[in-house]
CSV table of C-alpha atoms in Angstrom, one decimal:
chain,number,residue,atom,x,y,z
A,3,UNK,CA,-16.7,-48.7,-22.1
A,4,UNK,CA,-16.5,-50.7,-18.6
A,5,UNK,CA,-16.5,-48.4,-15.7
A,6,UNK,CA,-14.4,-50.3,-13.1
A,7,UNK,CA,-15.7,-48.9,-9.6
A,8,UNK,CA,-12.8,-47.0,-7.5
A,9,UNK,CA,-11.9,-48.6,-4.4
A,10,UNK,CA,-14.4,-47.0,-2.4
A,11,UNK,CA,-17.3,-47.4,-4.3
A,12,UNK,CA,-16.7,-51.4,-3.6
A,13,UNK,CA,-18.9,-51.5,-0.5
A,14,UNK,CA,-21.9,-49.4,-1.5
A,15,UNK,CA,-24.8,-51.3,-2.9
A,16,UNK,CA,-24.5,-52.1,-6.4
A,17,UNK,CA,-27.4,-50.7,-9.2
A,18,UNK,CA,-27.2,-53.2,-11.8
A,19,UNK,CA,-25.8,-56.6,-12.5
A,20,UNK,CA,-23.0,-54.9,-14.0
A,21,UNK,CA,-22.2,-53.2,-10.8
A,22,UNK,CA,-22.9,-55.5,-9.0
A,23,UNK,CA,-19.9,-57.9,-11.5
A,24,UNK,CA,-17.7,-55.2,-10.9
A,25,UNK,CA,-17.8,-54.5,-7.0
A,26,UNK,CA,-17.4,-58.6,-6.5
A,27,UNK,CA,-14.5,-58.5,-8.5
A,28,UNK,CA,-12.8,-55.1,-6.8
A,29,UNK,CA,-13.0,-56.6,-3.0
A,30,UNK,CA,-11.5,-59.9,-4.6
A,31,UNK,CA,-8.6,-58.0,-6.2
A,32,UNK,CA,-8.4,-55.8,-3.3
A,33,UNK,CA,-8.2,-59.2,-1.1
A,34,UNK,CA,-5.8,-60.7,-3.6
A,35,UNK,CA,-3.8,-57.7,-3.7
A,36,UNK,CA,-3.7,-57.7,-7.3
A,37,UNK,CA,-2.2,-54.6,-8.9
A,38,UNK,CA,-4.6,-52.2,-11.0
A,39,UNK,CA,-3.2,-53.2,-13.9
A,40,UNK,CA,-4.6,-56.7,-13.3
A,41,UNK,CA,-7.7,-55.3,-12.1
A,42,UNK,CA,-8.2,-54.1,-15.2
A,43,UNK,CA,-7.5,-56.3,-17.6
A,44,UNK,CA,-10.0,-58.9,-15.4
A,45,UNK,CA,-13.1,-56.2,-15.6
A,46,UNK,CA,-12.7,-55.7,-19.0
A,47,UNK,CA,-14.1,-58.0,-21.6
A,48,UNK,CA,-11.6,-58.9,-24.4
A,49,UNK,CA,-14.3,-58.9,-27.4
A,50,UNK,CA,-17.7,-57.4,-27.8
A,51,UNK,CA,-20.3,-57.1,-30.9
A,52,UNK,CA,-23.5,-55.4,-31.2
A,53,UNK,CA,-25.2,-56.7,-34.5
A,54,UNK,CA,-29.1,-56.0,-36.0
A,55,UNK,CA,-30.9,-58.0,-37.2
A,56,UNK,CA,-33.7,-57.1,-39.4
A,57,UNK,CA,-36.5,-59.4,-39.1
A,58,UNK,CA,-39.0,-60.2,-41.8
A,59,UNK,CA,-42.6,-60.9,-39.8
A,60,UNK,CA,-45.2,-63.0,-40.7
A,61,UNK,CA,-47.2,-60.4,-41.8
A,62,UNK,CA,-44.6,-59.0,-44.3
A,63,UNK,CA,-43.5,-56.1,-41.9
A,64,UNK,CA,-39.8,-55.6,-41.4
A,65,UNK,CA,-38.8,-54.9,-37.9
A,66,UNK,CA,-35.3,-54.2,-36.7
A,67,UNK,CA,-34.1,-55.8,-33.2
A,68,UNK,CA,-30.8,-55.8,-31.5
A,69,UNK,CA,-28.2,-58.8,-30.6
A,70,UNK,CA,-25.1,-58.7,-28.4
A,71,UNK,CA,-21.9,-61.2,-27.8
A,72,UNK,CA,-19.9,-60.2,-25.7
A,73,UNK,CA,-17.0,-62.7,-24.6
A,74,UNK,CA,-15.2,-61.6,-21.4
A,75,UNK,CA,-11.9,-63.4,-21.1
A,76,UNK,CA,-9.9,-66.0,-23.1
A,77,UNK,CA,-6.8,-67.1,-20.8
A,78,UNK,CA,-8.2,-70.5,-19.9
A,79,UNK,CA,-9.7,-71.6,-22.8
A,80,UNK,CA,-12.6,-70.8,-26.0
A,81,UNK,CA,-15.0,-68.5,-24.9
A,82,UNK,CA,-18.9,-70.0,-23.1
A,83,UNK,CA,-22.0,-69.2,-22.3
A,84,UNK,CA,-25.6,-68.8,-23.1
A,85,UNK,CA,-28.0,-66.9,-25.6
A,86,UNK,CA,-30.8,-65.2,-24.3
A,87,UNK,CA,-34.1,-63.7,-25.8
A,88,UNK,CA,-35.7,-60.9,-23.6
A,89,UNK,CA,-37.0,-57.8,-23.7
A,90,UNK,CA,-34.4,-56.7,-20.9
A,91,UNK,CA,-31.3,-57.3,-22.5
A,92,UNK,CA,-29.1,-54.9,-22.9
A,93,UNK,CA,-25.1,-54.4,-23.5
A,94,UNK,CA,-24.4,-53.8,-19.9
A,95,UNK,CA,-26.4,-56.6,-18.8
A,96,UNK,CA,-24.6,-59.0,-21.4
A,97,UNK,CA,-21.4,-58.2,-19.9
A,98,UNK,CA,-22.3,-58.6,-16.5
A,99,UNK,CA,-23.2,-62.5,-17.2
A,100,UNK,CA,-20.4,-62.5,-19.2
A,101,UNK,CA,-18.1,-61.7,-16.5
A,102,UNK,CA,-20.1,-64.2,-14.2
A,103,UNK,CA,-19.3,-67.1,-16.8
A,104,UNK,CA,-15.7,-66.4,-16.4
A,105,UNK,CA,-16.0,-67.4,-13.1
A,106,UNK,CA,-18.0,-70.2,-12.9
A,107,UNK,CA,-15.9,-71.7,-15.3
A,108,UNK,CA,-12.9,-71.4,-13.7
A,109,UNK,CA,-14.3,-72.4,-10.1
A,110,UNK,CA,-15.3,-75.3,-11.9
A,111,UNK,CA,-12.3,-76.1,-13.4
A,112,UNK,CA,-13.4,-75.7,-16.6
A,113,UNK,CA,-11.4,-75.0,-19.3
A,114,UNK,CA,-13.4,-72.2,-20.9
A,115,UNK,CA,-13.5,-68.1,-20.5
A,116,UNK,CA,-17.3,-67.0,-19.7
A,117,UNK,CA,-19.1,-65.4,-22.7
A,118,UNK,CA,-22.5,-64.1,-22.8
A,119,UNK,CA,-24.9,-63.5,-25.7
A,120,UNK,CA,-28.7,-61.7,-26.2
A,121,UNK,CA,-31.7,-60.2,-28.7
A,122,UNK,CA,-34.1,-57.8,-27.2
A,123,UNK,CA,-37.1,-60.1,-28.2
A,124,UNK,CA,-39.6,-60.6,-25.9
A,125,UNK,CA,-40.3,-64.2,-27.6
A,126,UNK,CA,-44.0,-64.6,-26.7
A,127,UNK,CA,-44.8,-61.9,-28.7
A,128,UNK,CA,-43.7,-63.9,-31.9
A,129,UNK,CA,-44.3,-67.3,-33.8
A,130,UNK,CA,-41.5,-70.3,-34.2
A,131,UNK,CA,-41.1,-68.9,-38.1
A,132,UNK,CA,-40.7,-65.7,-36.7
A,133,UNK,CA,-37.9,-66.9,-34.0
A,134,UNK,CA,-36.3,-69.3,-36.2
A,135,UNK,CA,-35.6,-66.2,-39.0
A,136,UNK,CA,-34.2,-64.2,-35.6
A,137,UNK,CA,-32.1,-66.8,-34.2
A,138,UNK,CA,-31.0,-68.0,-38.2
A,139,UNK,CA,-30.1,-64.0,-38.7
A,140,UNK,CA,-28.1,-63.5,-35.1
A,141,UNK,CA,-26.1,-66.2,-35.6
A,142,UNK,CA,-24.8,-64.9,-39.0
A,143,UNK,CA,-24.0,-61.7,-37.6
A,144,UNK,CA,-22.0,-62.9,-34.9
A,145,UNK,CA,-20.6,-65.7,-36.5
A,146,UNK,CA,-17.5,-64.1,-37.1
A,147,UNK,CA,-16.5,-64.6,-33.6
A,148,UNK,CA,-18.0,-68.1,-32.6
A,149,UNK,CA,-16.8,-71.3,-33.1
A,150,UNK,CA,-16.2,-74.4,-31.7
A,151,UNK,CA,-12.4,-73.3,-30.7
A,152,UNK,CA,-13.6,-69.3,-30.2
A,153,UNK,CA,-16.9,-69.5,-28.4
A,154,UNK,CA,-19.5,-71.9,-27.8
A,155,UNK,CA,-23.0,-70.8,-27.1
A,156,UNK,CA,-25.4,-72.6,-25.4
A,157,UNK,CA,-29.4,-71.9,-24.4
A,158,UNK,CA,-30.3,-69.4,-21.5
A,159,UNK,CA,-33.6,-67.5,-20.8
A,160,UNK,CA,-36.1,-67.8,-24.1
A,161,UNK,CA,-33.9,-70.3,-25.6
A,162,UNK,CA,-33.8,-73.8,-26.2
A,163,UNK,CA,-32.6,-77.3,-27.7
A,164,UNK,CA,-34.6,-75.9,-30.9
A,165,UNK,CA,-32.9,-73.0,-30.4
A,166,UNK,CA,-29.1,-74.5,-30.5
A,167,UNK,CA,-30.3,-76.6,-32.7
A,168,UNK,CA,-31.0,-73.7,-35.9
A,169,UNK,CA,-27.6,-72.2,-34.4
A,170,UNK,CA,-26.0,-75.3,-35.5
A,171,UNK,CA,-27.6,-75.4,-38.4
A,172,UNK,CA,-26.5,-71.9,-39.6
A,173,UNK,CA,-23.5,-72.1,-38.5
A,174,UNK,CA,-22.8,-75.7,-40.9
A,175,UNK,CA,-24.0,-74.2,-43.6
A,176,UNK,CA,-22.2,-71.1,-43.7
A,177,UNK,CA,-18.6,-73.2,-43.2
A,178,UNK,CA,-19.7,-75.9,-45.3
A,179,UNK,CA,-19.5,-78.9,-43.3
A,180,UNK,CA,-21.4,-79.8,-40.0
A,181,UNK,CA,-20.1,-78.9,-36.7
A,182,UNK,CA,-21.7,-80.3,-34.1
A,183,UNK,CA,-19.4,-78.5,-31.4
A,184,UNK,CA,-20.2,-74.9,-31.9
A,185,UNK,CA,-23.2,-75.0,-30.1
A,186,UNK,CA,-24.1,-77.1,-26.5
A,187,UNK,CA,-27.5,-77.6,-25.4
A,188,UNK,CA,-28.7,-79.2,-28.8
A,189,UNK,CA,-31.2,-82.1,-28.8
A,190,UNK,CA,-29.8,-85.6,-28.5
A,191,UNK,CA,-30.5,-86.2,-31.4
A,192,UNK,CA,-27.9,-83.6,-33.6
A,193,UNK,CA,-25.5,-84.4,-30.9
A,194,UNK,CA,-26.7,-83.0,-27.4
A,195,UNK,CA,-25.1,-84.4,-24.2
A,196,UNK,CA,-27.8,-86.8,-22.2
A,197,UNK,CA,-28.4,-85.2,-19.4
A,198,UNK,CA,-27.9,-81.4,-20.8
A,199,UNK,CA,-31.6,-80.6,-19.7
A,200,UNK,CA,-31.8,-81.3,-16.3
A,201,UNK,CA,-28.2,-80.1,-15.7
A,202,UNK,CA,-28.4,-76.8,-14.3
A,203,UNK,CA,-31.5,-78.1,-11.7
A,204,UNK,CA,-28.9,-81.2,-11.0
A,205,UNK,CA,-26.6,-78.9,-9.7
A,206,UNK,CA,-28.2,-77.0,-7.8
A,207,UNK,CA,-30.0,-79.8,-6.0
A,208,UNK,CA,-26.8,-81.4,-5.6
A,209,UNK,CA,-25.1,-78.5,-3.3
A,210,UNK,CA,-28.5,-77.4,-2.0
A,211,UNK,CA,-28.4,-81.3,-0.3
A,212,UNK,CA,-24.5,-80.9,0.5
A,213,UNK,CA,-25.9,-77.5,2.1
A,214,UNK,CA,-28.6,-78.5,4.1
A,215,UNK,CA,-25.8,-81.3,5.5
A,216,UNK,CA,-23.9,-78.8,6.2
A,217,UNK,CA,-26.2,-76.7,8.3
A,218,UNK,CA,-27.4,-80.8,9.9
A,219,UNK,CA,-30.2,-80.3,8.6
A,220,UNK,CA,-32.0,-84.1,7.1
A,221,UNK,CA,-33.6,-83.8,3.4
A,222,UNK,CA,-36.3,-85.6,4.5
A,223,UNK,CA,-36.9,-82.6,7.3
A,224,UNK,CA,-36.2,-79.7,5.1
A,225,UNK,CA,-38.6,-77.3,3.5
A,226,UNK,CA,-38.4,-75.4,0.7
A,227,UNK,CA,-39.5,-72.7,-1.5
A,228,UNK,CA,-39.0,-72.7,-5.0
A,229,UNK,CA,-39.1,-69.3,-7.3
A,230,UNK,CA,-39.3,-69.6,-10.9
A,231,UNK,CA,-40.7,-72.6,-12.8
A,232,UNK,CA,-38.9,-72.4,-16.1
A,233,UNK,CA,-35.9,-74.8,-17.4
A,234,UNK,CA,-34.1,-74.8,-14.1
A,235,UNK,CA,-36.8,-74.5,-11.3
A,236,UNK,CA,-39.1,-76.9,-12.5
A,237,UNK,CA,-36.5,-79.3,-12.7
A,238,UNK,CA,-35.0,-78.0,-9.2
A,239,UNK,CA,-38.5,-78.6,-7.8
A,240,UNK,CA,-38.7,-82.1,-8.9
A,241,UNK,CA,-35.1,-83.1,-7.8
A,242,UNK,CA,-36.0,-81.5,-4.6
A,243,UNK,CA,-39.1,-83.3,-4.2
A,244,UNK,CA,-37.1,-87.0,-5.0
A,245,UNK,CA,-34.7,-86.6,-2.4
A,246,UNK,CA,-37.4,-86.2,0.0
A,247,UNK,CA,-37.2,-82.3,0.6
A,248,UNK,CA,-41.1,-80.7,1.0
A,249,UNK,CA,-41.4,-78.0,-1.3
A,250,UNK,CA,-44.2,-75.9,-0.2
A,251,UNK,CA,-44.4,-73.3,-2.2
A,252,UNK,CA,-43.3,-72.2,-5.9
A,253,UNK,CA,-44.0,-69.0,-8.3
A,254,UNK,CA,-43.9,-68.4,-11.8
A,255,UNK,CA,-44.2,-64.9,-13.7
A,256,UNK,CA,-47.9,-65.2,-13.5
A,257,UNK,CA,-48.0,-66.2,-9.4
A,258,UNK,CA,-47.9,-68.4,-7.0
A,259,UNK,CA,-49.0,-71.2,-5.7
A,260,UNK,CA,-48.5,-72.7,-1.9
A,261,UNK,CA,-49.4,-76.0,0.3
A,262,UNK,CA,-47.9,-76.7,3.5
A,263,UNK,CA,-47.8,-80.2,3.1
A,264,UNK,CA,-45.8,-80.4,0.1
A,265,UNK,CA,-46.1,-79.7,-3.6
A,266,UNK,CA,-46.3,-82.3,-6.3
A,267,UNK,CA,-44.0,-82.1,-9.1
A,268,UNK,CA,-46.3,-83.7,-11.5
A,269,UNK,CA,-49.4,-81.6,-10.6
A,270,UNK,CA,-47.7,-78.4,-10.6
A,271,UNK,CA,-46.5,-79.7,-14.4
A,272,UNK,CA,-49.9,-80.4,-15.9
A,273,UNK,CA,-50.9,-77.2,-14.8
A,274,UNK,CA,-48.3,-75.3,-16.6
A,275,UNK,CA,-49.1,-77.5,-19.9
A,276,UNK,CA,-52.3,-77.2,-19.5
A,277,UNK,CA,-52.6,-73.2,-18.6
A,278,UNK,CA,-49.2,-71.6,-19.7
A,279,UNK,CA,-48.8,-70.9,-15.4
A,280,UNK,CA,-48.9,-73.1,-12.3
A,281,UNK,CA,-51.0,-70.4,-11.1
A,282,UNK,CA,-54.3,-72.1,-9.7
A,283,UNK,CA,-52.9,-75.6,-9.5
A,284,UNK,CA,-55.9,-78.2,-7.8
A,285,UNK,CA,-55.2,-78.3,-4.3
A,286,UNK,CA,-53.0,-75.8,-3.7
A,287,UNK,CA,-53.6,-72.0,-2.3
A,288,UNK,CA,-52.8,-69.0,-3.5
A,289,UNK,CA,-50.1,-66.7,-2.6
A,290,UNK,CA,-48.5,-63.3,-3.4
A,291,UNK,CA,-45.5,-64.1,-5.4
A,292,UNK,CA,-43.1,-61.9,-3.9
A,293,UNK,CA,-43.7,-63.6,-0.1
A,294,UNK,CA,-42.3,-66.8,-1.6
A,295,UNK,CA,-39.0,-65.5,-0.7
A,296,UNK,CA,-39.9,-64.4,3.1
A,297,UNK,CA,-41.2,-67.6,3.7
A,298,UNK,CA,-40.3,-69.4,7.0
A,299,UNK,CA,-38.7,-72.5,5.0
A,300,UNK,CA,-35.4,-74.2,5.3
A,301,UNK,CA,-34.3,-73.7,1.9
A,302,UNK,CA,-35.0,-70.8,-0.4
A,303,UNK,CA,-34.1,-71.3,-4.5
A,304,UNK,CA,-34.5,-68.0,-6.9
A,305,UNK,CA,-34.6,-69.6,-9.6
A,306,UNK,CA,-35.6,-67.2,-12.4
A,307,UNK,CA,-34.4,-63.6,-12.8
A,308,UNK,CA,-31.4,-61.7,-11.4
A,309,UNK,CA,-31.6,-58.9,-8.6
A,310,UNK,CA,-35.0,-60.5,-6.8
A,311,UNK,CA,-33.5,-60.5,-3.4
A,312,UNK,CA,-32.4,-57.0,-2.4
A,313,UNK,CA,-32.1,-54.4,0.5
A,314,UNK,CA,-35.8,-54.2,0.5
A,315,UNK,CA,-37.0,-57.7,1.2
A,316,UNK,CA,-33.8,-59.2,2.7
A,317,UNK,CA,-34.1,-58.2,6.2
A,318,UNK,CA,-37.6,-59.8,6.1
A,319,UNK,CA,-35.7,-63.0,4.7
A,320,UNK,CA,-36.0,-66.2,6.8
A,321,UNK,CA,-34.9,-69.0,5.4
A,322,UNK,CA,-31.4,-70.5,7.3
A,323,UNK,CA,-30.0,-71.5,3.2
A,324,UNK,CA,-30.5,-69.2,0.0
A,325,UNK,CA,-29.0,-71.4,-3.1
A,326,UNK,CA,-29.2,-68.9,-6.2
A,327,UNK,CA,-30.7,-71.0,-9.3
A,328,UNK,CA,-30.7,-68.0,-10.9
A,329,UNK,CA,-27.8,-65.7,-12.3
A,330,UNK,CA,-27.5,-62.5,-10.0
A,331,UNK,CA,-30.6,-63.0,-7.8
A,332,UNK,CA,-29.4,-61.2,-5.1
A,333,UNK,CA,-27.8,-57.5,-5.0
A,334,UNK,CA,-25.0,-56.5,-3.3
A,335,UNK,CA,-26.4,-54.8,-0.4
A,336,UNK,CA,-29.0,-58.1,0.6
A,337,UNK,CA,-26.0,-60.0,0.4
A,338,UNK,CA,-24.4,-58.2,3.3
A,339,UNK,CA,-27.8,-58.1,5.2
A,340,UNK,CA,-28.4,-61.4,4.4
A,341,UNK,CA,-24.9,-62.0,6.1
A,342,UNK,CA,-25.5,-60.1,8.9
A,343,UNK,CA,-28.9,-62.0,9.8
A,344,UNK,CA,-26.8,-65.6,9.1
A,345,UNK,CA,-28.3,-66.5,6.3
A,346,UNK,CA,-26.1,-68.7,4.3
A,347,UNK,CA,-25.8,-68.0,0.9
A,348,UNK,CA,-24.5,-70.0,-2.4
A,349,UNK,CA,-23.4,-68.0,-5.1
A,350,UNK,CA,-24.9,-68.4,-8.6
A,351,UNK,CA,-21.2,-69.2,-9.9
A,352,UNK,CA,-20.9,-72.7,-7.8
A,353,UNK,CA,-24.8,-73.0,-7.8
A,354,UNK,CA,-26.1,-72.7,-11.1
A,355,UNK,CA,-22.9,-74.6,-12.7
A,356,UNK,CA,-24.4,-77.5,-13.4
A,357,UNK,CA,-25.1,-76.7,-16.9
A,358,UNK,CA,-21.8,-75.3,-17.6
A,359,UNK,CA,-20.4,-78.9,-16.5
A,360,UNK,CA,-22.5,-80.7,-19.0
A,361,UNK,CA,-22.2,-78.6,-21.7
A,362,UNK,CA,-18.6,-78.9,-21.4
A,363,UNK,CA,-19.3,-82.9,-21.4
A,364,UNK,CA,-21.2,-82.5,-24.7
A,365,UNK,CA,-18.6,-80.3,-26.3
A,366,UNK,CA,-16.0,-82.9,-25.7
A,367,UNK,CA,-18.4,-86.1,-26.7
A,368,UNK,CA,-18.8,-83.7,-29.9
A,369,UNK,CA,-15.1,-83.0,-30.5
A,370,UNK,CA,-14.6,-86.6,-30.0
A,371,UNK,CA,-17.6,-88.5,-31.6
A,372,UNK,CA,-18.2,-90.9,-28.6
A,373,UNK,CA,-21.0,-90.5,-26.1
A,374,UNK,CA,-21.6,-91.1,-22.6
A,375,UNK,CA,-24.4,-92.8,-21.0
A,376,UNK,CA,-26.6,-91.1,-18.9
A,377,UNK,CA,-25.2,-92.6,-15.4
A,378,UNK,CA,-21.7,-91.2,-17.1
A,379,UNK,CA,-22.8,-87.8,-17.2
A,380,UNK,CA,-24.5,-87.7,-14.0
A,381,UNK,CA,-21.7,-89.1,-11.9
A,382,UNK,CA,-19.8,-86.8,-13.5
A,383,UNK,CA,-21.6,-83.9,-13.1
A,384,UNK,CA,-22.6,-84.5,-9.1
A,385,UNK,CA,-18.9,-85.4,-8.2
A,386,UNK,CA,-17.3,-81.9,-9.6
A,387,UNK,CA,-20.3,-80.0,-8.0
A,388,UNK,CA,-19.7,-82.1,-4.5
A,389,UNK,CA,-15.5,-81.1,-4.9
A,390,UNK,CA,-16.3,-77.1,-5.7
A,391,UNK,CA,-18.9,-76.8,-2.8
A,392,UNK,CA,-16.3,-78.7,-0.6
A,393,UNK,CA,-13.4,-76.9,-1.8
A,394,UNK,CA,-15.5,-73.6,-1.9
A,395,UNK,CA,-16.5,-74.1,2.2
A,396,UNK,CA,-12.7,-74.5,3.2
A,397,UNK,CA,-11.8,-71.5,1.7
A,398,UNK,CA,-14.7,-69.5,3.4
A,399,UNK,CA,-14.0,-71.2,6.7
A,400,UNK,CA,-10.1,-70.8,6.7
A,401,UNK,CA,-11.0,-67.2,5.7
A,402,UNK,CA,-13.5,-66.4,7.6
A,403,UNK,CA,-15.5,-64.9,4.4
A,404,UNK,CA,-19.0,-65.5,2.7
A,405,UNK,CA,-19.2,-68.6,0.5
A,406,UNK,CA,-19.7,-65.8,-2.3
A,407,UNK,CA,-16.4,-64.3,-1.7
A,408,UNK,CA,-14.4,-67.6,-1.6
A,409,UNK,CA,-16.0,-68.8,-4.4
A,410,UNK,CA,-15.0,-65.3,-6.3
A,411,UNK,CA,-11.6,-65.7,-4.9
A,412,UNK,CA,-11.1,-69.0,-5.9
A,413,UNK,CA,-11.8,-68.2,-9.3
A,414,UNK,CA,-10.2,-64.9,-10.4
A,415,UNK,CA,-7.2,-66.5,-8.7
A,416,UNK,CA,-7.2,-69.0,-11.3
A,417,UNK,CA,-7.9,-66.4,-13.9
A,418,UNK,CA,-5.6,-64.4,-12.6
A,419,UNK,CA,-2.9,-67.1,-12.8
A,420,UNK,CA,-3.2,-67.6,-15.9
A,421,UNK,CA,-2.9,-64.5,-17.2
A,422,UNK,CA,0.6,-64.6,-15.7
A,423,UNK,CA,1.7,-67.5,-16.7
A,424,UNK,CA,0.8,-66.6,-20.5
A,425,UNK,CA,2.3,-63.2,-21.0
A,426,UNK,CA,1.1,-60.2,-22.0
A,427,UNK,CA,1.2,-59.8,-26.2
A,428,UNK,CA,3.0,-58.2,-27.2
């Protein structure tokens, strides 16, 4: 069961990404004056599952792991969002993402209700037989409640084309016919949007430039740091890099590496193919991971896991722009000191939406059979992330809020609306 926060417990520091969900959406109701009754039905997600999924290893052992959907709201559209594999997922956590999607979508006009799905795999741990049988055996459990008019998954953390692609793949079987709509992020060739990969690392480039122009500050005299070097930073760093931003420093799980003058893209790429880490890339230094965010940079981008930036390392934060690759990098309480020290600060909801926005793309190219070229989907895809951060600053300016609270605004305003204008059933 959801525990929605009482009104007092809004400003206290949240303890998970679920509380952390929660509290952002009590000071918008509170700010919206929405009744409790609203409040609630917006913290509560409409449909949940919890499956198992027995998995036959390689060995011939049987082992048992567990797999969550959860799909938040419905009101503007099928359910979307990703499917991750990691050790860390849990119910709670599922629902907090969940609840995030929402969001995004609607602050991206979007006409989709967030969803969220996850196995408890730590992937590495396993061979492609091994996560083909997982993903083949999830997929049937939940597929009750997916579908290309119910909920659309799409890849997250662990997951990928491949990934989408055996989703797919169960899914047509099991129906009968193939259906290349229930599932975005799928290679080009069963279907898949060009431009899907980059998408996420498109967008975040695209408001981290509007950003930096914002604060007059020039590309081509901006620094940044980069953490994370999975599907989204690596792709951030090389953006960043090709519209003449310096990144000078960039982590993965394993460590990080650092050069004042700039970073190559390329270099920091054949290092991770050729060692699994850009840990030790030629001609760069070595640094402790966890001062990439404290570095004295322009631009900051966590780009991998949620709740990196918090009430311990925030004050000692001192970049002028944070841009959150990732979902729920920063807790509730670095927000507000991040505030405090004018730090400006763009939510994963308008950040990270870039893949949202093409996976939205692909699902109508799928529903209709006709696809877009590449400049299509990239014009597309930089001018909705251009109007949300523009439309997103005038509501934090003529409010006098965070970019994080206008962007939260914005959206369960639109949620909110149309919940009204449906009706409650019955």
């Amino acid at each position: 069961m959801t525990r929605i926060p009482a009104e007092d417990e809004a400003v206290t520091a949240p303890s998970s990404p679920l509380d952390n969900a929660l509290a952002q959406l009590s000071a918008a109701v509170k700010t919206l004056g929405y009744d409790e009754g609203l409040h609630q039905m917006l913290a509560a997600p409409r449909r949940e599952m919890a499956v198992s999924i027995p998995l036959r290893r390689d060995d011939g052992s049987t082992e048992v792991l567990r797999g969550y959907r959860v799909q938040h709201n419905f009101s503007r559209g099928p359910a979307k969002g990703g499917v991750r594999f990691s050790q860390d997922v849990d119910l709670d956590e599922v629902r907090a993402l969940a609840m995030w999607m929402t969001w995004k979508c609607a602050l991206l006009d979007v006409p989709y209700g967030g969803a969220k799905g996850g196995v408890a795999i730590d992937p590495r741990q396993y061979s492609k037989a091994e996560l083909e049988r997982v993903t083949r055996r999830y997929t049937s459990e939940i597929q009750p409640i997916i579908g290309p008019e119910v909920d659309i998954p799409a890849p997250d953390v662990g997951t990928d084309e491949q990934t989408m692609a055996w989703m797919m793949d169960t899914y047509s079987v099991n129906v009968g016919h193939t259906t290349l709509g229930v599932v975005t992020g799928k290679p080009v060739s069963l279907g898949g949007s060009l431009g899907r990969a980059s998408a996420t690392s498109a967008g975040v480039v695209h408001v981290a430039l509007a950003a930096l122009e914002h604060l007059g500050i020039e590309p081509s005299q901006a620094t940044a740091a980069v953490q994370g070097f999975g599907k989204v930073g690596a792709g951030t760093v090389e953006l960043l890099e090709a519209a003449g931003v310096k990144v000078v420093a960039v982590s993965d799980q394993y460590g990080a590496v650092r050069d004042d003058e700039g970073l190559h893209y390329d270099a920091l790429q054949r290092q991770l193919w050729d060692t699994g880490s850009v840990k030790d890339t030629p001609g760069t230094a070595s640094m402790d991971a966890d001062e990439l965010l404290e570095m004295d940079v322009d631009l900051v981008v966590p780009a991998a896991v949620q709740s990196v930036l918090t009430e311990e390392n925030a004050p000692r934060v001192r970049a002028r722009l944070v841009v959150e690759g990732a979902n729920g990098p920063t807790t509730g309480e670095a927000d507000r000191i991040l505030s405090e020290k004018g730090v400006l600060v763009v939510p994963d909801i308008l950040a990270n939406a870039g893949g949202v926005i093409v996976s939205y793309f692909e699902w109508v190219q799928a529903n209709q059979a006709y696809w877009w070229s590449r400049e299509e989907v990239d014009e597309r895809l930089k001018r909705r992330m251009v109007a949300a951060w523009q439309a997103v600053l005038a509501t934090s300016e003529s409010r006098r809020v965070s970019l994080r609270e206008a962007a939260t605004l914005t959206a369960v305003q639109r949620v909110a609306e149309a919940h009204r204008t449906r009706g409650l059933y019955p």
